[in-house]
CSV table of C-alpha atoms in Angstrom, one decimal:
chain,number,residue,atom,x,y,z
Y,507,MET,CA,-8.2,4.2,4.7
Y,508,VAL,CA,-7.5,0.9,6.5
Y,509,ASP,CA,-8.0,-2.7,5.4
Y,510,ALA,CA,-10.1,-4.6,8.0
Y,511,VAL,CA,-8.0,-7.4,7.6
Y,512,TYR,CA,-5.3,-5.9,9.3
Y,513,GLU,CA,-7.3,-4.2,12.4
Y,514,GLU,CA,-6.9,-7.5,14.4
Y,515,ALA,CA,-3.4,-8.8,15.9
Y,516,ARG,CA,-3.9,-12.3,14.8
Y,517,PHE,CA,-4.1,-11.3,11.2
Y,518,ALA,CA,-1.7,-8.4,11.4
Y,519,SER,CA,1.0,-10.8,12.8
Y,520,LEU,CA,0.9,-12.7,9.4
Y,521,TYR,CA,1.4,-9.8,7.2
Y,522,ASP,CA,5.3,-10.1,7.2
Y,523,VAL,CA,5.1,-14.0,6.9
Y,524,LEU,CA,2.6,-13.6,3.5
Y,525,ASN,CA,4.5,-10.7,2.4
Y,526,PRO,CA,8.4,-11.5,2.4
Y,527,TRP,CA,10.8,-8.9,1.0
Y,528,GLN,CA,10.3,-8.5,-2.6
Y,529,PRO,CA,11.2,-6.1,-5.5
Y,530,CYS,CA,8.5,-3.6,-4.9
Y,531,TYR,CA,9.9,-3.0,-1.2
Y,532,GLU,CA,13.5,-2.6,-2.6
Y,533,PHE,CA,12.1,-0.1,-5.2
Y,534,TYR,CA,10.9,2.0,-2.3
Y,535,ARG,CA,13.9,1.4,-0.1
Y,536,LYS,CA,16.2,2.8,-2.7
Y,537,LYS,CA,14.0,6.1,-3.2
Y,538,MET,CA,13.7,6.4,0.7
Y,539,MET,CA,17.8,6.2,0.8
Y,540,VAL,CA,18.3,9.5,-1.3
Y,541,ALA,CA,15.6,11.6,0.4
Y,542,ASP,CA,16.6,13.5,3.6
Y,543,SER,CA,12.9,13.0,5.2
Y,544,VAL,CA,10.5,10.3,4.3
Y,545,LEU,CA,6.6,9.7,5.1
Y,546,ASP,CA,5.1,6.4,4.5
Y,547,ILE,CA,1.4,6.5,4.6
Y,548,GLY,CA,-0.1,3.2,5.1
Y,549,CYS,CA,3.3,1.9,6.3
Y,550,GLY,CA,1.9,-1.3,7.7
Y,551,THR,CA,4.2,-3.2,9.8
Y,552,GLY,CA,6.9,-0.8,8.7
Y,553,LYS,CA,9.3,-3.2,6.8
Y,554,VAL,CA,10.5,-0.8,4.4
Y,555,LEU,CA,11.1,2.4,6.6
Y,556,ALA,CA,13.0,-0.2,9.2
Y,557,GLU,CA,15.1,-1.7,6.4
Y,558,ALA,CA,15.9,1.9,5.1
Y,559,ARG,CA,17.2,3.0,9.0
Y,560,ARG,CA,18.9,-0.3,8.9
Y,561,SER,CA,20.5,0.4,5.7
Y,562,GLY,CA,22.0,3.7,7.0
Y,563,HIS,CA,19.3,6.1,6.3
Y,564,ARG,CA,20.4,9.3,8.7
Y,565,GLY,CA,17.6,11.6,8.3
Y,566,ARG,CA,14.0,11.7,9.5
Y,567,LEU,CA,11.7,8.6,8.7
Y,568,VAL,CA,8.1,8.7,9.6
Y,569,GLY,CA,5.3,5.7,9.2
Y,570,ALA,CA,1.7,6.5,9.4
Y,571,ASP,CA,-1.2,4.0,9.6
Y,572,PRO,CA,-4.7,3.7,11.0
Y,573,ALA,CA,-4.2,0.0,12.0
Y,574,ALA,CA,-2.9,-0.3,15.4
Y,575,ALA,CA,-2.3,-3.7,15.4
Y,576,MET,CA,0.1,-3.2,12.4
Y,577,LEU,CA,1.8,-0.4,14.1
Y,578,THR,CA,2.4,-2.7,17.1
Y,579,ILE,CA,4.6,-4.8,14.8
Y,580,ALA,CA,6.4,-1.8,13.3
Y,581,ARG,CA,7.2,-0.5,16.6
Y,582,ALA,CA,8.8,-3.7,17.8
Y,583,LYS,CA,11.2,-3.7,14.5
Y,584,THR,CA,12.7,-0.2,15.5
Y,585,ASP,CA,12.4,2.7,17.7
Y,586,GLU,CA,14.5,4.9,15.2
Y,587,VAL,CA,11.4,5.6,13.2
Y,588,GLU,CA,8.5,7.8,14.2
Y,589,TRP,CA,5.2,5.9,14.0
Y,590,LEU,CA,1.9,7.5,13.9
Y,591,CYS,CA,-1.7,6.0,14.3
Y,592,SER,CA,-3.3,7.9,11.7
Y,593,ASP,CA,-4.9,7.7,8.3
Y,594,VAL,CA,-4.0,9.9,5.5
Y,595,GLN,CA,-6.5,12.7,6.1
Y,596,ARG,CA,-5.3,13.3,9.7
Y,597,LEU,CA,-1.6,13.8,9.0
Y,598,PRO,CA,0.3,16.4,11.0
Y,599,THR,CA,0.2,19.6,8.7
Y,600,ASN,CA,3.1,21.4,10.3
Y,601,ASP,CA,5.7,18.7,8.7
Y,602,ARG,CA,7.4,18.7,5.4
Y,603,PHE,CA,8.8,15.7,3.8
Y,604,ASP,CA,11.2,15.2,0.7
Y,605,LEU,CA,9.4,12.0,0.1
Y,606,VAL,CA,6.1,10.7,0.6
Y,607,VAL,CA,5.1,7.1,-0.4
Y,608,MET,CA,2.2,4.9,-0.3
Y,609,THR,CA,3.2,1.3,-0.8
Y,610,GLY,CA,1.6,-2.2,-1.0
Y,611,HIS,CA,-1.2,-0.9,-3.1
Y,612,ALA,CA,-2.5,1.2,-0.2
Y,613,PHE,CA,-3.8,4.0,-2.6
Y,614,GLN,CA,-6.4,1.4,-4.0
Y,615,LEU,CA,-8.2,1.7,-0.6
Y,616,LEU,CA,-9.4,5.1,-1.8
Y,617,LEU,CA,-12.5,4.0,-3.1
Y,618,THR,CA,-14.2,7.3,-4.6
Y,619,ASP,CA,-13.0,10.2,-6.6
Y,620,ASP,CA,-13.8,12.4,-3.3
Y,621,ASP,CA,-11.6,9.9,-1.3
Y,622,ILE,CA,-8.6,10.4,-3.7
Y,623,ARG,CA,-9.0,14.3,-3.6
Y,624,ALA,CA,-9.0,14.3,-0.1
Y,625,ALA,CA,-5.9,12.0,0.3
Y,626,LEU,CA,-4.2,14.2,-2.1
Y,627,ASP,CA,-5.1,17.5,-0.6
Y,628,ALA,CA,-3.6,16.2,2.7
Y,629,ILE,CA,-0.4,14.9,1.0
Y,630,ARG,CA,-0.1,18.4,-0.8
Y,631,GLN,CA,0.1,19.9,2.6
Y,632,VAL,CA,3.0,17.8,4.0
Y,633,LEU,CA,5.2,17.4,0.9
Y,634,GLY,CA,8.1,19.9,0.5
Y,635,PRO,CA,8.1,22.3,-2.4
Y,636,SER,CA,10.8,20.0,-4.4
Y,637,GLY,CA,9.7,16.8,-2.8
Y,638,GLN,CA,8.1,13.8,-4.6
Y,639,PHE,CA,5.0,11.6,-4.0
Y,640,ILE,CA,5.4,8.2,-5.1
Y,641,PHE,CA,2.6,5.3,-5.3
Y,642,GLU,CA,1.5,2.6,-7.1
Y,643,VAL,CA,-1.9,0.9,-8.1
Y,644,ARG,CA,-2.6,-2.4,-10.2
Y,645,ASN,CA,-3.4,-2.1,-13.8
Y,646,PRO,CA,-7.2,-2.5,-14.3
Y,647,VAL,CA,-6.5,-3.8,-18.0
Y,648,VAL,CA,-4.7,-6.8,-16.5
Y,649,ARG,CA,-7.7,-8.0,-14.6
Y,650,GLY,CA,-5.5,-9.4,-12.0
Y,651,TRP,CA,-8.6,-10.2,-9.4
Y,652,GLU,CA,-9.6,-12.8,-11.8
Y,653,GLN,CA,-6.4,-14.8,-10.5
Y,654,TRP,CA,-7.8,-14.6,-7.0
Y,655,THR,CA,-9.1,-18.0,-6.6
Y,656,ASP,CA,-8.6,-20.9,-4.1
Y,657,ARG,CA,-6.3,-22.9,-6.4
Y,658,ASN,CA,-3.9,-19.9,-7.3
Y,659,THR,CA,-3.6,-18.2,-3.8
Y,660,ARG,CA,-4.0,-20.7,-1.1
Y,661,ARG,CA,-1.0,-20.9,1.1
Y,662,THR,CA,0.0,-22.6,4.4
Y,663,VAL,CA,2.5,-20.6,6.6
Y,664,SER,CA,4.0,-20.5,10.1
Y,665,ALA,CA,2.8,-17.8,12.2
Y,666,PRO,CA,5.0,-16.1,14.6
Y,667,ASP,CA,3.6,-17.9,17.5
Y,668,GLY,CA,4.7,-21.5,15.7
Y,669,GLY,CA,1.0,-22.1,14.8
Y,670,VAL,CA,0.2,-23.3,11.1
Y,671,VAL,CA,-2.1,-20.9,9.3
Y,672,GLU,CA,-3.9,-21.5,5.9
Y,673,VAL,CA,-4.6,-18.2,4.0
Y,674,VAL,CA,-6.8,-17.7,0.7
Y,675,TYR,CA,-7.6,-14.7,-1.2
Y,676,ILE,CA,-10.9,-15.2,-3.1
Y,677,PHE,CA,-12.5,-13.0,-5.8
Y,678,GLU,CA,-16.2,-12.2,-5.0
Y,679,ARG,CA,-17.4,-9.7,-7.4
Y,680,GLN,CA,-16.7,-6.6,-9.7
Y,681,ARG,CA,-18.8,-3.5,-9.0
Y,682,PRO,CA,-18.9,-1.1,-11.9
Y,683,PRO,CA,-17.0,0.7,-12.8
Y,684,ASP,CA,-13.7,-0.3,-11.0
Y,685,LEU,CA,-14.5,-1.7,-7.6
Y,686,VAL,CA,-13.3,-5.2,-6.6
Y,687,ASP,CA,-14.8,-7.1,-3.5
Y,688,TYR,CA,-12.6,-10.0,-2.2
Y,689,GLU,CA,-12.5,-12.3,0.7
Y,690,THR,CA,-9.3,-13.2,3.0
Y,691,ALA,CA,-9.9,-16.5,4.7
Y,692,PHE,CA,-7.8,-17.6,7.5
Y,693,ARG,CA,-7.7,-21.2,9.2
Y,694,PHE,CA,-5.7,-21.5,12.0
Y,695,HIS,CA,-4.9,-25.4,12.4
Y,696,ASP,CA,-3.8,-25.4,15.9
Y,697,VAL,CA,-6.7,-24.1,17.4
Y,698,GLY,CA,-9.1,-25.3,14.5
Y,699,GLU,CA,-10.6,-21.8,13.9
Y,700,SER,CA,-11.7,-20.1,10.7
Y,701,TYR,CA,-12.4,-16.5,9.9
Y,702,SER,CA,-13.0,-14.6,6.8
Y,703,VAL,CA,-12.7,-10.7,6.1
Y,704,SER,CA,-14.3,-8.9,3.2
Y,705,SER,CA,-12.3,-6.1,1.5
Y,706,THR,CA,-12.7,-3.7,-1.4
Y,707,LEU,CA,-10.1,-2.1,-3.7
Y,708,ARG,CA,-10.4,0.3,-6.3
Y,709,PHE,CA,-8.7,-0.4,-9.9
Y,710,ILE,CA,-8.8,3.0,-11.2
Y,711,ASN,CA,-8.3,3.7,-14.9
Y,712,PRO,CA,-4.7,5.2,-15.3
Y,713,THR,CA,-6.4,8.0,-17.4
Y,714,ARG,CA,-8.8,8.8,-14.7
Y,715,LEU,CA,-6.1,8.7,-12.1
Y,716,CYS,CA,-3.7,11.2,-14.0
Y,717,GLU,CA,-6.9,13.6,-14.7
Y,718,ILE,CA,-7.3,13.6,-10.8
Y,719,LEU,CA,-3.7,14.1,-9.9
Y,720,THR,CA,-3.4,17.1,-12.4
Y,721,ALA,CA,-6.6,18.6,-11.0
Y,722,THR,CA,-5.4,18.6,-7.7
Y,723,GLY,CA,-2.1,20.3,-8.1
Y,724,PHE,CA,0.5,17.3,-9.0
Y,725,GLU,CA,2.5,17.0,-11.8
Y,726,ILE,CA,3.2,13.6,-13.3
Y,727,VAL,CA,6.9,13.0,-13.4
Y,728,ARG,CA,7.3,9.5,-14.5
Y,729,GLN,CA,5.1,6.4,-14.9
Y,730,GLU,CA,6.7,2.8,-14.7
Y,731,GLY,CA,4.9,-0.3,-15.4
Y,732,ASP,CA,7.0,-2.8,-13.0
Y,733,TRP,CA,9.5,-2.7,-10.4
Y,734,SER,CA,12.5,-3.0,-12.7
Y,735,GLY,CA,11.7,0.6,-13.9
Y,736,ALA,CA,10.3,-0.3,-17.2
Y,737,PRO,CA,8.1,2.6,-18.8
Y,738,TRP,CA,4.4,2.0,-18.5
Y,739,THR,CA,2.4,0.4,-21.1
Y,740,SER,CA,-1.2,-0.6,-21.1
Y,741,ALA,CA,-0.2,-4.2,-20.8
Y,742,SER,CA,2.0,-3.3,-17.6
Y,743,PRO,CA,1.0,-5.1,-14.4
Y,744,GLU,CA,1.4,-2.2,-12.3
Y,745,VAL,CA,1.2,1.8,-12.8
Y,746,ILE,CA,3.9,3.1,-10.8
Y,747,MET,CA,3.5,7.0,-10.3
Y,748,THR,CA,6.3,9.4,-9.4
Y,749,THR,CA,4.7,12.8,-8.8
Y,750,CYS,CA,5.6,16.3,-7.8
Y,751,LEU,CA,3.7,19.2,-6.8
Y,752,SER,CA,2.7,21.5,-9.9
Y,753,ALA,CA,4.6,24.8,-10.5
Y,754,ASP,CA,1.3,26.4,-11.5
């Protein structure tokens, strides 16, 4: 479970510039602050965990990500969080956490039902008996990928090294029933170099998602439709799932 675009340091270094602090991060930070121990799977550059520690979290904070380049940035933020180079299926099984999260739509990198089941099996092994697993996916009904065009997504940003980089996300194709291929294109103006990386996300049907969760031993506590906490509806932009282990 890794997006190839963030496996290289030059691209990973742009993540925080392209994704400044926003309501989704604050949503998860608040959840972390009331949990004694937290595991963030697919933590990326570790911005939410680092901010939770800066905000006064006194318990255990662990971030796991398979992209070493992202973790290099996370480690530079703080050494008061445990950083693990690991994907969801290789987590330490002797640990238990009060809260497990997957932020930044990382769950959508699980492209098949078998991938999701394997991930949920691994999460079940590290979630404490009264803990919660919280994550989000984009609502496929909204068809947000149709807005991933040159006109809508092109941005020019200053890289941490001072260079100027142009970034654009381009929808390529939809593969039935629910896979979306897209391209991230980078142009480094200072050196006149261009690169593109192809990625795939799964826009899983919410009903199917709930079926898999229930079948793998999770109970759905709450479904929210945006970062303000509004209840989920079929027109909501997000499907934010709060789950716990089933009592059965």
